[in-house]
mmCIF file of C-alpha atoms in Angstrom:
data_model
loop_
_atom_site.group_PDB
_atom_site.id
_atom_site.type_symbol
_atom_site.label_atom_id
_atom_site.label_comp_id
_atom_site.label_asym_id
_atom_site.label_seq_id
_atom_site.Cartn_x
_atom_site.Cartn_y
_atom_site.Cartn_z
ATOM 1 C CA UNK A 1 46.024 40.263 -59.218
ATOM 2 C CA UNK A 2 46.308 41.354 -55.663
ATOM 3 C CA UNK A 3 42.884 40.268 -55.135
ATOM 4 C CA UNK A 4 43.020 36.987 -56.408
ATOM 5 C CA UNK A 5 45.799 35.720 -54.108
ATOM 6 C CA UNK A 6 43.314 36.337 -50.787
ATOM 7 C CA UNK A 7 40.776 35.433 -52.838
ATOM 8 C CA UNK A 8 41.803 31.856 -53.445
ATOM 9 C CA UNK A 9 43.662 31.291 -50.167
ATOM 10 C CA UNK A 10 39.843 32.343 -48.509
ATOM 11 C CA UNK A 11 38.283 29.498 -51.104
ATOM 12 C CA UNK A 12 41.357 27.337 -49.800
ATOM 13 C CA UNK A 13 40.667 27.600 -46.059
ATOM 14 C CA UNK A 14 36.373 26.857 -46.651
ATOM 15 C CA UNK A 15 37.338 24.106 -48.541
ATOM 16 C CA UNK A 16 39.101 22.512 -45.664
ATOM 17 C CA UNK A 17 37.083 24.007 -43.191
ATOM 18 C CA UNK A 18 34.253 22.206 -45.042
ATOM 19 C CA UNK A 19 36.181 19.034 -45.415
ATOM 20 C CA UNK A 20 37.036 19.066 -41.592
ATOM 21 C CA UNK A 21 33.098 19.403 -40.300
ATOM 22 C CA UNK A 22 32.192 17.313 -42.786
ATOM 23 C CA UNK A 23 34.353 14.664 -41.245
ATOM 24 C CA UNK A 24 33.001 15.625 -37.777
ATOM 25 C CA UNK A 25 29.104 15.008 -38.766
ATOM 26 C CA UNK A 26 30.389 11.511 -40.355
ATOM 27 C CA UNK A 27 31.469 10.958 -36.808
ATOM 28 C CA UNK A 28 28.515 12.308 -35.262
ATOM 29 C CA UNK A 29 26.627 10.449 -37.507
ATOM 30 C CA UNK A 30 27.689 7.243 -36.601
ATOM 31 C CA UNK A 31 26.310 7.750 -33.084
ATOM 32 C CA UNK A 32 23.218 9.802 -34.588
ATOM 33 C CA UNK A 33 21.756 7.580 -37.457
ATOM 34 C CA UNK A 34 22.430 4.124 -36.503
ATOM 35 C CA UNK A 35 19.731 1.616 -36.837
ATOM 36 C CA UNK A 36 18.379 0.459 -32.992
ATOM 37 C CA UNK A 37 16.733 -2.239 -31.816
ATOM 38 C CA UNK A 38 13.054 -2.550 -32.688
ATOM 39 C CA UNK A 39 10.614 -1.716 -29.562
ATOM 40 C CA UNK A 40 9.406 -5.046 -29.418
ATOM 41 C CA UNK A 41 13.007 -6.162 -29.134
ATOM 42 C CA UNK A 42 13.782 -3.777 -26.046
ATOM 43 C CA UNK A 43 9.972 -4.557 -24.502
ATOM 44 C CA UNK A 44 10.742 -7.883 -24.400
ATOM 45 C CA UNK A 45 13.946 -8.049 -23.261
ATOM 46 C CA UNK A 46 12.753 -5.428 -20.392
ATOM 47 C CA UNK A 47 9.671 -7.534 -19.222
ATOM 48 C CA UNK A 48 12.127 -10.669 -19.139
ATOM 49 C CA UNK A 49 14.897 -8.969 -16.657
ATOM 50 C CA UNK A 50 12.437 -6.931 -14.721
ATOM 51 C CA UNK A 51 12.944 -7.916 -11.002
ATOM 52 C CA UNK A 52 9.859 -6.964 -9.722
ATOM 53 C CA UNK A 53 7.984 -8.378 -12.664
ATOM 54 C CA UNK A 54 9.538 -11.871 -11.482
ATOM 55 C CA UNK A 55 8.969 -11.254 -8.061
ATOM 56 C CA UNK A 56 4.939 -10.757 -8.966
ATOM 57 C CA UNK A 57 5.048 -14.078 -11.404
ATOM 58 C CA UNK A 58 6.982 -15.703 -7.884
ATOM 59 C CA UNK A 59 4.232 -14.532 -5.979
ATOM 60 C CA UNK A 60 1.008 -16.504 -8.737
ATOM 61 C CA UNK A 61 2.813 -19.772 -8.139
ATOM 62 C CA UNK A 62 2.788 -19.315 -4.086
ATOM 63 C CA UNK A 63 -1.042 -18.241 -4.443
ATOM 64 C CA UNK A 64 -1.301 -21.486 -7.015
ATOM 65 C CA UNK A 65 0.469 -24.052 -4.123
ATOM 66 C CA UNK A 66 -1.761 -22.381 -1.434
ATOM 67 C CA UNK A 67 -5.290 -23.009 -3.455
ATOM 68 C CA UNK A 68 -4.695 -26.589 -4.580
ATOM 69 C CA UNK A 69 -3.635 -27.051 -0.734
ATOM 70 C CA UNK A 70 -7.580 -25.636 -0.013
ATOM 71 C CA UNK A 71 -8.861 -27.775 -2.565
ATOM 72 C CA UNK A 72 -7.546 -31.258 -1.082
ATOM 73 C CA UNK A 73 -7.629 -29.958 2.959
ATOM 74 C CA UNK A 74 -10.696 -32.156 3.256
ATOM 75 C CA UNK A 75 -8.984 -35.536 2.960
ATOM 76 C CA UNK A 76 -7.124 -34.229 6.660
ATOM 77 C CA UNK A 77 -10.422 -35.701 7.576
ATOM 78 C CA UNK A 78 -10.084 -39.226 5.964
ATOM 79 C CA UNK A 79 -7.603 -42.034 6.473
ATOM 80 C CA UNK A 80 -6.834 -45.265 7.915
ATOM 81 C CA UNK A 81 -5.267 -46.338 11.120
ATOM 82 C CA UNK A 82 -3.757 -49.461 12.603
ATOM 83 C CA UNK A 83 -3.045 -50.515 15.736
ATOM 84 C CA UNK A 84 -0.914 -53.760 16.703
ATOM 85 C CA UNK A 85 -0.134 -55.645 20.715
ATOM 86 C CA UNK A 86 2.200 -57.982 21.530
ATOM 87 C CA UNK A 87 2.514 -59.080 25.258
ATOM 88 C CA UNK A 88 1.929 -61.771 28.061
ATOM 89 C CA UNK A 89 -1.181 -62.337 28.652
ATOM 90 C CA UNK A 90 -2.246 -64.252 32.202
ATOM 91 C CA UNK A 91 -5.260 -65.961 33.028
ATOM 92 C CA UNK A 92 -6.408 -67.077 36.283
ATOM 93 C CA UNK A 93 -9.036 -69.865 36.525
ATOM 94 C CA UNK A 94 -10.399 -71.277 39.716
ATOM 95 C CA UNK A 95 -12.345 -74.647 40.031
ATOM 96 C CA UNK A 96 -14.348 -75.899 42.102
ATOM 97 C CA UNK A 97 -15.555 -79.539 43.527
ATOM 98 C CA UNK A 98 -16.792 -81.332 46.194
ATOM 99 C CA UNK A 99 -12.863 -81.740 47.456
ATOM 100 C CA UNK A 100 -11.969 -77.854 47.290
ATOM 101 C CA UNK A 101 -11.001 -75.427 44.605
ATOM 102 C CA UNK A 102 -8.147 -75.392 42.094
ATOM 103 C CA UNK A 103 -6.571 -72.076 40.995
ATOM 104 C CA UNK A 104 -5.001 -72.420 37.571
ATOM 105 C CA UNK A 105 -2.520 -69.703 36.199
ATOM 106 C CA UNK A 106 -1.790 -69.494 32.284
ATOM 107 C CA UNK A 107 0.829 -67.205 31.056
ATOM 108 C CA UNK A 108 1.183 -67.038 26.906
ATOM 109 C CA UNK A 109 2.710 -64.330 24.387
ATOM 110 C CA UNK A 110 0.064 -63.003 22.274
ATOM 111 C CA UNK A 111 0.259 -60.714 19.439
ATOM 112 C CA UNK A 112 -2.556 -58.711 18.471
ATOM 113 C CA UNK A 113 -3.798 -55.938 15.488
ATOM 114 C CA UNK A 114 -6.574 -54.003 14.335
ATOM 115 C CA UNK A 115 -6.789 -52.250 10.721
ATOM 116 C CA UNK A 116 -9.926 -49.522 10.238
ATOM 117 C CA UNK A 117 -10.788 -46.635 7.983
ATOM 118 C CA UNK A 118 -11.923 -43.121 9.817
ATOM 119 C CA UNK A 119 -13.779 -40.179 8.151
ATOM 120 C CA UNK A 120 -14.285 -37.447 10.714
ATOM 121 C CA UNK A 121 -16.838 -34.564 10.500
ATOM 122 C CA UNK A 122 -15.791 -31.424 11.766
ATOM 123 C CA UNK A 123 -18.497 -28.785 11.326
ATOM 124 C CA UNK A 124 -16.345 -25.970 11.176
ATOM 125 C CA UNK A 125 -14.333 -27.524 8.390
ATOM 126 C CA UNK A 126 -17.213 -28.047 6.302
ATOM 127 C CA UNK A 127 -18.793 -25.257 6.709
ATOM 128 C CA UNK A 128 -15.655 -22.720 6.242
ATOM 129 C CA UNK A 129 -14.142 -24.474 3.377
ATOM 130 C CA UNK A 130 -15.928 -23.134 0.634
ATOM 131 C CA UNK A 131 -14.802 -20.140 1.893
ATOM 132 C CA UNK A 132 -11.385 -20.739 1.966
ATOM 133 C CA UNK A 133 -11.197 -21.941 -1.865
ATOM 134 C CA UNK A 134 -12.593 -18.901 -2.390
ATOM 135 C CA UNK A 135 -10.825 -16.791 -0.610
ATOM 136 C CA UNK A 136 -7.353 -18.783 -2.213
ATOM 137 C CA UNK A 137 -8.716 -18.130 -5.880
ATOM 138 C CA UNK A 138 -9.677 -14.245 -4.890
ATOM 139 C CA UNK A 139 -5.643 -14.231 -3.520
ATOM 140 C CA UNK A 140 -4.874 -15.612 -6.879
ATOM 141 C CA UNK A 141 -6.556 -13.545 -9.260
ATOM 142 C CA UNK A 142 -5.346 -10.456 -7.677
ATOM 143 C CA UNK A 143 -1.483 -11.586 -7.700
ATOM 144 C CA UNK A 144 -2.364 -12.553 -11.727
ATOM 145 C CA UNK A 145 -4.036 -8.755 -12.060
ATOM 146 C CA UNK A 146 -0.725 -7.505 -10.179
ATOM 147 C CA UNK A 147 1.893 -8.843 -12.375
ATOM 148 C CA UNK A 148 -0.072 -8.050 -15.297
ATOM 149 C CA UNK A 149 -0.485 -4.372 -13.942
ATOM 150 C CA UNK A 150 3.084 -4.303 -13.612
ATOM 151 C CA UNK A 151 3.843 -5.518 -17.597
ATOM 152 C CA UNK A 152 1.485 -3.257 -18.482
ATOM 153 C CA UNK A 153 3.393 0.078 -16.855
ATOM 154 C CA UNK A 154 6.756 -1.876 -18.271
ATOM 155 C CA UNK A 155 5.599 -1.646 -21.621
ATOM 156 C CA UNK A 156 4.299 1.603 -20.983
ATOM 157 C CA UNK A 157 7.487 3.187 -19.852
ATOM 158 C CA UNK A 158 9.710 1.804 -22.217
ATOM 159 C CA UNK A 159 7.327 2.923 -25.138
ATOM 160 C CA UNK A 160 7.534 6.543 -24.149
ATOM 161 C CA UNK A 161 11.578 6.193 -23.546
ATOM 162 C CA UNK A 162 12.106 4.447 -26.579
ATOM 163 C CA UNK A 163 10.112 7.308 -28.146
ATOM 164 C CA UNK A 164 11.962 10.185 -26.022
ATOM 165 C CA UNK A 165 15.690 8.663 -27.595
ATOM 166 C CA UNK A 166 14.282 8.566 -31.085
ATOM 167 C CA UNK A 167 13.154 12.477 -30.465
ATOM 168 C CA UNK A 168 16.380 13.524 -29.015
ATOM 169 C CA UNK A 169 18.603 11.153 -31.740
ATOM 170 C CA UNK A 170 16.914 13.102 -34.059
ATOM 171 C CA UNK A 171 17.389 17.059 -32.069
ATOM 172 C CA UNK A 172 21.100 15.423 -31.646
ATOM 173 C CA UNK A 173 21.568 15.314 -35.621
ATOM 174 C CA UNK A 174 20.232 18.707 -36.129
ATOM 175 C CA UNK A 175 22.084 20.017 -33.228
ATOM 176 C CA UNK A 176 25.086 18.394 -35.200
ATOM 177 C CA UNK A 177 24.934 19.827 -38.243
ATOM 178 C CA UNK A 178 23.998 23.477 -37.013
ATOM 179 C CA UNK A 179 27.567 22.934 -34.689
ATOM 180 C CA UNK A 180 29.130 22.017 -38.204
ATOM 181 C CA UNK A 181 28.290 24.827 -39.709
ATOM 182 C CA UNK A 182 29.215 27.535 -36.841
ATOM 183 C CA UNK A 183 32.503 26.474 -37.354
ATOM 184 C CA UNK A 184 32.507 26.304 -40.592
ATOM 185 C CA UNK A 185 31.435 30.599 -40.488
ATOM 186 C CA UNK A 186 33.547 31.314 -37.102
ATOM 187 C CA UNK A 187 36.650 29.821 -38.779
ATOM 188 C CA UNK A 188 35.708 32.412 -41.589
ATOM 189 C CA UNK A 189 35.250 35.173 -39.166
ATOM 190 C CA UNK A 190 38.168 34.514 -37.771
ATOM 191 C CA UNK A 191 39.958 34.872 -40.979
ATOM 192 C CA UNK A 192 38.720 37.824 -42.168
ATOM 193 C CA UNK A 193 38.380 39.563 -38.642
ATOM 194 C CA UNK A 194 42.407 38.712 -38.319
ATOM 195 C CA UNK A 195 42.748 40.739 -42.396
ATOM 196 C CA UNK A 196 40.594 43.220 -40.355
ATOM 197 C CA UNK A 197 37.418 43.456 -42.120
ATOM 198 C CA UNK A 198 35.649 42.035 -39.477
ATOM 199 C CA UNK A 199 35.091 44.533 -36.323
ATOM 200 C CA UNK A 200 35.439 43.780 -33.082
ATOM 201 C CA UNK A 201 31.783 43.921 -31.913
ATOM 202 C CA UNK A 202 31.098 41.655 -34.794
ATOM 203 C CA UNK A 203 33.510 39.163 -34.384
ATOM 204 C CA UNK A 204 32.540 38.696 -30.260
ATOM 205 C CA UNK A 205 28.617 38.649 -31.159
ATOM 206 C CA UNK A 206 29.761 35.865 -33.560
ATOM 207 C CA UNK A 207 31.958 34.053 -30.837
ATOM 208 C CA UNK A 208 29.017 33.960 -28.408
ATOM 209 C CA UNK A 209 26.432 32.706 -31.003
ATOM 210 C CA UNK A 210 29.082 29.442 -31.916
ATOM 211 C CA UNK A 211 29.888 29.153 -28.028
ATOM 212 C CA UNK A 212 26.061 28.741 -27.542
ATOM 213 C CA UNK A 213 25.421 26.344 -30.574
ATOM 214 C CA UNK A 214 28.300 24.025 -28.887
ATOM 215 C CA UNK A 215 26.984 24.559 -25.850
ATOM 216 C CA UNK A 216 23.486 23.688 -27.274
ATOM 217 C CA UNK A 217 24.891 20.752 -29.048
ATOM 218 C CA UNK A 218 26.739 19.241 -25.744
ATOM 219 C CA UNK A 219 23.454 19.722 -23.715
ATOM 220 C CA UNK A 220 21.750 17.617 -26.625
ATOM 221 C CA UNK A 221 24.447 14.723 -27.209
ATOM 222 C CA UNK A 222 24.289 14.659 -22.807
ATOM 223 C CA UNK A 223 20.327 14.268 -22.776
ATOM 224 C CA UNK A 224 20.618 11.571 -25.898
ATOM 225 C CA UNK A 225 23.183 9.389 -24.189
ATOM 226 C CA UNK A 226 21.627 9.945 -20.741
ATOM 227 C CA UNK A 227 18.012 8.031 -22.069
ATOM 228 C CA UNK A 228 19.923 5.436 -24.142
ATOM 229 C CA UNK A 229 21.658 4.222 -21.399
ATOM 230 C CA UNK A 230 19.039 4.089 -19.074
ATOM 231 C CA UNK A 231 17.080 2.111 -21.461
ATOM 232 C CA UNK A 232 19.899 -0.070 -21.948
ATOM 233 C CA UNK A 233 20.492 -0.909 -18.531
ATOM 234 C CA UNK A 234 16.534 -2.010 -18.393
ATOM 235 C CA UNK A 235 17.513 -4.039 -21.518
ATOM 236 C CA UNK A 236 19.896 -5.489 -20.268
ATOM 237 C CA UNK A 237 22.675 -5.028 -23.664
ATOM 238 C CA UNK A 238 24.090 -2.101 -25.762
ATOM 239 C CA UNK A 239 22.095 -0.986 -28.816
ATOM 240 C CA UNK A 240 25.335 0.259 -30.604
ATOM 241 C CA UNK A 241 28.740 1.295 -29.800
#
């Protein structure tokens, strides 16, 4: 009889031990286990807020504007000009006979204009600008090759994030659980090492182990929350509260 009493109080105290780290992981659990965004859904929504990524797509339509400049910078060349006069106009006239001469002055407004077409030659033009389209579609390729270059190492760096938070969600769970249960046994230490059948050396060995396994477990839940919201922040929402 007077070891059943201790006996069921010990069953009493792991039962609700157990019931109170059970409780924990549920709470853990809810940070640990649920369901994120698909990659695609975090690559996209990365490329599409990516400032420099924008800048480079900025950068194609200035390279666009300058080559179909190059490709009409002939017709500089070409046009039509007018020209229109309006003024007095005199005219002297002098005639002559067998009496003497006769000067005769004329003054009347005239208005006058002249409409023509030019097309002008330069050689220099024509022979450098074959070389300028080209040179404007070399420009444009490589700003297309840029921003593609930078989608590419977007993609690439939230793949291997994406991948790093899945790894560390899933060290965070087992961290979780092995925290759970080194409570679960130092609350039992505890118990017994207060009815003395624990010794002291014991009893500090088994402190230090369950101060490292939370210390473990912190470290872990840090790391996890550190990549999530990085990735988040490139996202540009929360995955989960």
């Amino acid at each position: 009889m007077k070891h059943i009493v201790p006996l069921l109080l010990m069953l009493t105290l792991t039962v609700f031990s157990v019931n109170v780290t059970k409780a924990q992981s549920l709470e853990n659990d809810n940070l640990e286990e649920t369901q994120m965004p698909s990659l695609k859904v975090i690559i996209d929504s990365v490329v599409n807020r990516n400032a420099m990524l924008k800048f480079r797509n900025q950068n194609i339509g200035v390279k666009e504007s300058t080559l179909a400049s190059e490709r009409i910078y002939w017709t500089r060349n070409f046009g039509i000009q007018a020209e229109s006069k309006y003024g007095n106009l005199n005219n002297f006239s002098t005639n002559s006979d067998a009496t003497g001469s006769t000067t005769v002055l004329t003054n009347t407004s005239q208005f006058n204009y002249t409409v023509g077409l030019y097309l002008k030659f330069p050689v220099f033009d024509v022979i450098n600008r074959k070389h300028q389209v080209g040179l404007a579609k070399i420009e444009l390729d490589a700003a297309r090759s840029m921003a593609q270059a930078q989608e590419d190492e977007i993609r690439q760096t939230v793949i291997k994030m994406y991948q790093d938070l899945l790894l560390k969600q899933k060290i965070l769970k087992i961290k979780s659980k092995t925290l759970g249960d080194g409570r679960v046994n130092m609350q039992m230490v505890e118990k017994e090492f207060r009815n003395g059948t624990v010794p002291v050396a014991e009893y500090v060995r088994i402190t230090s182990i369950a101060a490292n396994v939370e210390v473990d477990y912190e470290f872990a839940k840090s790391e996890f929350i550190t990549v999530k919201k990085l990735l988040e922040d490139m996202a540009g929402f929360t995955f989960y509260q």
